[in-house]
Amino acid sequence: NDDALLAAAKTLTCEPKYLRANYQILSARRILKDVSIRPEKLCRLKVYCFDKEYSFTAPSGCKLIDVLESSDIAIESRCRHGACGWCRCRLLKGSVAVYDNDKLRAADKMVGYIHACGAVLIGDVELAIDY
């Protein structure tokens, strides 16, 4: 169970940064429980990237960065766990579940930015990648 794994992780003698990828998996499991995601549900995505507009579908419960990359949408990324900010994009409509260890700055949250690597699809969304 997730709580037992988290408790065991706290007893290790390595730095937390080495556990972050695994912790995200645990965090995602909690998200899936909390927002009652139906994996069989297809979410509609509309993405504005520079001068192009993309429309496609993806199953709910998928990580946003994985969906974008598998749809051949170029998105910068470095850490893939919500710390560096390279995969920042603007959520124009809809909602996503966000990992509880995501490091998005408060100022970015206020204007609608999210980290694609720290977001899970829970419904239809409209995004802008504008860097």
PDB file of C-alpha atoms in Angstrom:
ATOM      1  CA  ASN A   1       0.000   0.000   0.000  1.00  0.00           C
ATOM      2  CA  ASP A   2       1.139   3.545  -0.711  1.00  0.00           C
ATOM      3  CA  ASP A   3       1.329   4.659   2.933  1.00  0.00           C
ATOM      4  CA  ALA A   4       3.587   1.737   3.838  1.00  0.00           C
ATOM      5  CA  LEU A   5       5.902   2.537   0.918  1.00  0.00           C
ATOM      6  CA  LEU A   6       6.101   6.193   1.912  1.00  0.00           C
ATOM      7  CA  ALA A   7       6.849   5.244   5.525  1.00  0.00           C
ATOM      8  CA  ALA A   8       9.609   2.877   4.375  1.00  0.00           C
ATOM      9  CA  ALA A   9      11.089   5.555   2.095  1.00  0.00           C
ATOM     10  CA  LYS A  10      11.487   7.900   5.076  1.00  0.00           C
ATOM     11  CA  THR A  11      13.817   5.401   6.764  1.00  0.00           C
ATOM     12  CA  LEU A  12      16.297   5.376   3.863  1.00  0.00           C
ATOM     13  CA  THR A  13      19.584   7.233   4.104  1.00  0.00           C
ATOM     14  CA  CYS A  14      19.566   8.727   0.615  1.00  0.00           C
ATOM     15  CA  GLU A  15      18.483  12.210  -0.368  1.00  0.00           C
ATOM     16  CA  PRO A  16      14.774  12.694  -1.219  1.00  0.00           C
ATOM     17  CA  LYS A  17      15.638  13.873  -4.744  1.00  0.00           C
ATOM     18  CA  TYR A  18      16.539  10.291  -5.619  1.00  0.00           C
ATOM     19  CA  LEU A  19      13.065   9.087  -4.604  1.00  0.00           C
ATOM     20  CA  ARG A  20      11.083  11.737  -6.418  1.00  0.00           C
ATOM     21  CA  ALA A  21      10.243   9.674  -9.525  1.00  0.00           C
ATOM     22  CA  ASN A  22       8.892   6.844  -7.404  1.00  0.00           C
ATOM     23  CA  TYR A  23       7.096   9.272  -5.129  1.00  0.00           C
ATOM     24  CA  GLN A  24       5.324  10.708  -8.148  1.00  0.00           C
ATOM     25  CA  ILE A  25       3.963   7.282  -8.953  1.00  0.00           C
ATOM     26  CA  LEU A  26       2.570   7.036  -5.431  1.00  0.00           C
ATOM     27  CA  SER A  27       1.207  10.544  -5.703  1.00  0.00           C
ATOM     28  CA  ALA A  28      -0.464   9.681  -9.006  1.00  0.00           C
ATOM     29  CA  ARG A  29      -2.138   6.689  -7.390  1.00  0.00           C
ATOM     30  CA  ARG A  30      -3.575   8.985  -4.743  1.00  0.00           C
ATOM     31  CA  ILE A  31      -4.776  11.385  -7.428  1.00  0.00           C
ATOM     32  CA  LEU A  32      -6.514   8.552  -9.228  1.00  0.00           C
ATOM     33  CA  LYS A  33      -8.315   7.614  -6.005  1.00  0.00           C
ATOM     34  CA  ASP A  34      -9.228  11.184  -5.117  1.00  0.00           C
ATOM     35  CA  VAL A  35     -10.701  12.395  -8.409  1.00  0.00           C
ATOM     36  CA  SER A  36     -12.395   9.158  -9.491  1.00  0.00           C
ATOM     37  CA  ILE A  37     -10.745   8.987 -12.905  1.00  0.00           C
ATOM     38  CA  ARG A  38     -12.315   6.568 -15.321  1.00  0.00           C
ATOM     39  CA  PRO A  39      -9.443   5.229 -17.486  1.00  0.00           C
ATOM     40  CA  GLU A  40     -11.888   4.204 -20.204  1.00  0.00           C
ATOM     41  CA  LYS A  41     -12.944   7.848 -20.648  1.00  0.00           C
ATOM     42  CA  LEU A  42     -11.389   9.673 -23.595  1.00  0.00           C
ATOM     43  CA  CYS A  43     -10.469  13.296 -22.986  1.00  0.00           C
ATOM     44  CA  ARG A  44     -10.482  15.840 -25.797  1.00  0.00           C
ATOM     45  CA  LEU A  45      -7.420  18.060 -25.994  1.00  0.00           C
ATOM     46  CA  LYS A  46      -6.917  21.235 -27.969  1.00  0.00           C
ATOM     47  CA  VAL A  47      -3.356  22.532 -27.944  1.00  0.00           C
ATOM     48  CA  TYR A  48      -2.107  25.839 -29.313  1.00  0.00           C
ATOM     49  CA  CYS A  49       1.618  25.638 -29.974  1.00  0.00           C
ATOM     50  CA  PHE A  50       3.151  28.668 -31.675  1.00  0.00           C
ATOM     51  CA  ASP A  51       1.196  29.107 -34.935  1.00  0.00           C
ATOM     52  CA  LYS A  52      -0.344  25.624 -34.947  1.00  0.00           C
ATOM     53  CA  GLU A  53      -3.465  24.164 -33.392  1.00  0.00           C
ATOM     54  CA  TYR A  54      -3.732  20.463 -32.539  1.00  0.00           C
ATOM     55  CA  SER A  55      -6.860  18.521 -31.577  1.00  0.00           C
ATOM     56  CA  PHE A  56      -6.826  14.909 -30.407  1.00  0.00           C
ATOM     57  CA  THR A  57      -8.056  12.560 -27.687  1.00  0.00           C
ATOM     58  CA  ALA A  58      -6.283  10.656 -24.917  1.00  0.00           C
ATOM     59  CA  PRO A  59      -7.440   8.431 -22.058  1.00  0.00           C
ATOM     60  CA  SER A  60      -8.013  10.061 -18.685  1.00  0.00           C
ATOM     61  CA  GLY A  61      -5.359   9.214 -16.109  1.00  0.00           C
ATOM     62  CA  CYS A  62      -2.447   9.812 -18.504  1.00  0.00           C
ATOM     63  CA  LYS A  63       0.380  12.205 -17.710  1.00  0.00           C
ATOM     64  CA  LEU A  64      -0.012  15.324 -19.838  1.00  0.00           C
ATOM     65  CA  ILE A  65       3.632  15.390 -20.972  1.00  0.00           C
ATOM     66  CA  ASP A  66       3.366  11.797 -22.231  1.00  0.00           C
ATOM     67  CA  VAL A  67       0.203  12.618 -24.174  1.00  0.00           C
ATOM     68  CA  LEU A  68       1.790  15.678 -25.791  1.00  0.00           C
ATOM     69  CA  GLU A  69       4.970  13.838 -26.748  1.00  0.00           C
ATOM     70  CA  SER A  70       3.098  10.844 -28.158  1.00  0.00           C
ATOM     71  CA  SER A  71       1.085  13.292 -30.286  1.00  0.00           C
ATOM     72  CA  ASP A  72       4.323  14.745 -31.726  1.00  0.00           C
ATOM     73  CA  ILE A  73       3.913  18.085 -29.974  1.00  0.00           C
ATOM     74  CA  ALA A  74       7.309  19.538 -29.130  1.00  0.00           C
ATOM     75  CA  ILE A  75       7.459  20.447 -25.464  1.00  0.00           C
ATOM     76  CA  GLU A  76      10.658  21.237 -23.602  1.00  0.00           C
ATOM     77  CA  SER A  77      11.414  19.078 -20.585  1.00  0.00           C
ATOM     78  CA  ARG A  78      14.334  18.387 -18.293  1.00  0.00           C
ATOM     79  CA  CYS A  79      13.502  16.886 -14.907  1.00  0.00           C
ATOM     80  CA  ARG A  80      10.114  15.242 -15.670  1.00  0.00           C
ATOM     81  CA  HIS A  81       8.993  15.553 -12.044  1.00  0.00           C
ATOM     82  CA  GLY A  82       7.745  19.123 -11.651  1.00  0.00           C
ATOM     83  CA  ALA A  83      10.866  20.920 -10.462  1.00  0.00           C
ATOM     84  CA  CYS A  84      12.593  22.649 -13.392  1.00  0.00           C
ATOM     85  CA  GLY A  85       9.689  24.451 -15.105  1.00  0.00           C
ATOM     86  CA  TRP A  86      10.780  23.688 -18.679  1.00  0.00           C
ATOM     87  CA  CYS A  87       7.484  21.965 -19.559  1.00  0.00           C
ATOM     88  CA  ARG A  88       5.348  24.853 -18.340  1.00  0.00           C
ATOM     89  CA  CYS A  89       2.186  25.442 -20.360  1.00  0.00           C
ATOM     90  CA  ARG A  90      -0.990  27.470 -19.857  1.00  0.00           C
ATOM     91  CA  LEU A  91      -4.255  25.716 -19.028  1.00  0.00           C
ATOM     92  CA  LEU A  92      -6.894  27.728 -20.884  1.00  0.00           C
ATOM     93  CA  LYS A  93      -9.926  25.510 -20.213  1.00  0.00           C
ATOM     94  CA  GLY A  94     -10.678  22.316 -18.374  1.00  0.00           C
ATOM     95  CA  SER A  95      -8.887  20.793 -15.432  1.00  0.00           C
ATOM     96  CA  VAL A  96      -6.074  18.420 -14.617  1.00  0.00           C
ATOM     97  CA  ALA A  97      -5.023  16.686 -11.419  1.00  0.00           C
ATOM     98  CA  VAL A  98      -1.652  17.980 -10.234  1.00  0.00           C
ATOM     99  CA  TYR A  99       0.943  15.983  -8.293  1.00  0.00           C
ATOM    100  CA  ASP A 100       1.221  17.186  -4.718  1.00  0.00           C
ATOM    101  CA  ASN A 101       5.023  17.505  -5.013  1.00  0.00           C
ATOM    102  CA  ASP A 102       4.876  19.761  -8.097  1.00  0.00           C
ATOM    103  CA  LYS A 103       7.077  22.863  -7.678  1.00  0.00           C
ATOM    104  CA  LEU A 104       5.078  25.350  -9.780  1.00  0.00           C
ATOM    105  CA  ARG A 105       5.639  28.926  -8.613  1.00  0.00           C
ATOM    106  CA  ALA A 106       2.685  30.718  -7.002  1.00  0.00           C
ATOM    107  CA  ALA A 107       2.862  33.512  -9.609  1.00  0.00           C
ATOM    108  CA  ASP A 108       2.597  30.952 -12.424  1.00  0.00           C
ATOM    109  CA  LYS A 109      -0.407  29.275 -10.773  1.00  0.00           C
ATOM    110  CA  MET A 110      -2.199  32.617 -10.548  1.00  0.00           C
ATOM    111  CA  VAL A 111      -2.060  33.096 -14.326  1.00  0.00           C
ATOM    112  CA  GLY A 112      -2.997  29.516 -15.212  1.00  0.00           C
ATOM    113  CA  TYR A 113       0.323  27.800 -15.836  1.00  0.00           C
ATOM    114  CA  ILE A 114       0.871  24.111 -15.089  1.00  0.00           C
ATOM    115  CA  HIS A 115       3.777  21.700 -15.506  1.00  0.00           C
ATOM    116  CA  ALA A 116       2.938  19.120 -18.171  1.00  0.00           C
ATOM    117  CA  CYS A 117       5.071  16.549 -16.349  1.00  0.00           C
ATOM    118  CA  GLY A 118       3.175  17.091 -13.094  1.00  0.00           C
ATOM    119  CA  ALA A 119      -0.366  16.980 -14.461  1.00  0.00           C
ATOM    120  CA  VAL A 120      -2.726  14.064 -15.073  1.00  0.00           C
ATOM    121  CA  LEU A 121      -5.678  14.286 -17.463  1.00  0.00           C
ATOM    122  CA  ILE A 122      -9.068  14.089 -15.773  1.00  0.00           C
ATOM    123  CA  GLY A 123     -11.213  15.652 -18.492  1.00  0.00           C
ATOM    124  CA  ASP A 124     -11.233  17.766 -21.643  1.00  0.00           C
ATOM    125  CA  VAL A 125      -8.563  20.494 -21.726  1.00  0.00           C
ATOM    126  CA  GLU A 126      -7.367  23.383 -23.838  1.00  0.00           C
ATOM    127  CA  LEU A 127      -3.682  24.347 -23.532  1.00  0.00           C
ATOM    128  CA  ALA A 128      -1.233  26.916 -24.858  1.00  0.00           C
ATOM    129  CA  ILE A 129       2.472  26.217 -25.210  1.00  0.00           C
ATOM    130  CA  ASP A 130       3.850  29.691 -25.744  1.00  0.00           C
ATOM    131  CA  TYR A 131       7.582  29.748 -25.143  1.00  0.00           C
TER     132      TYR A 131
END
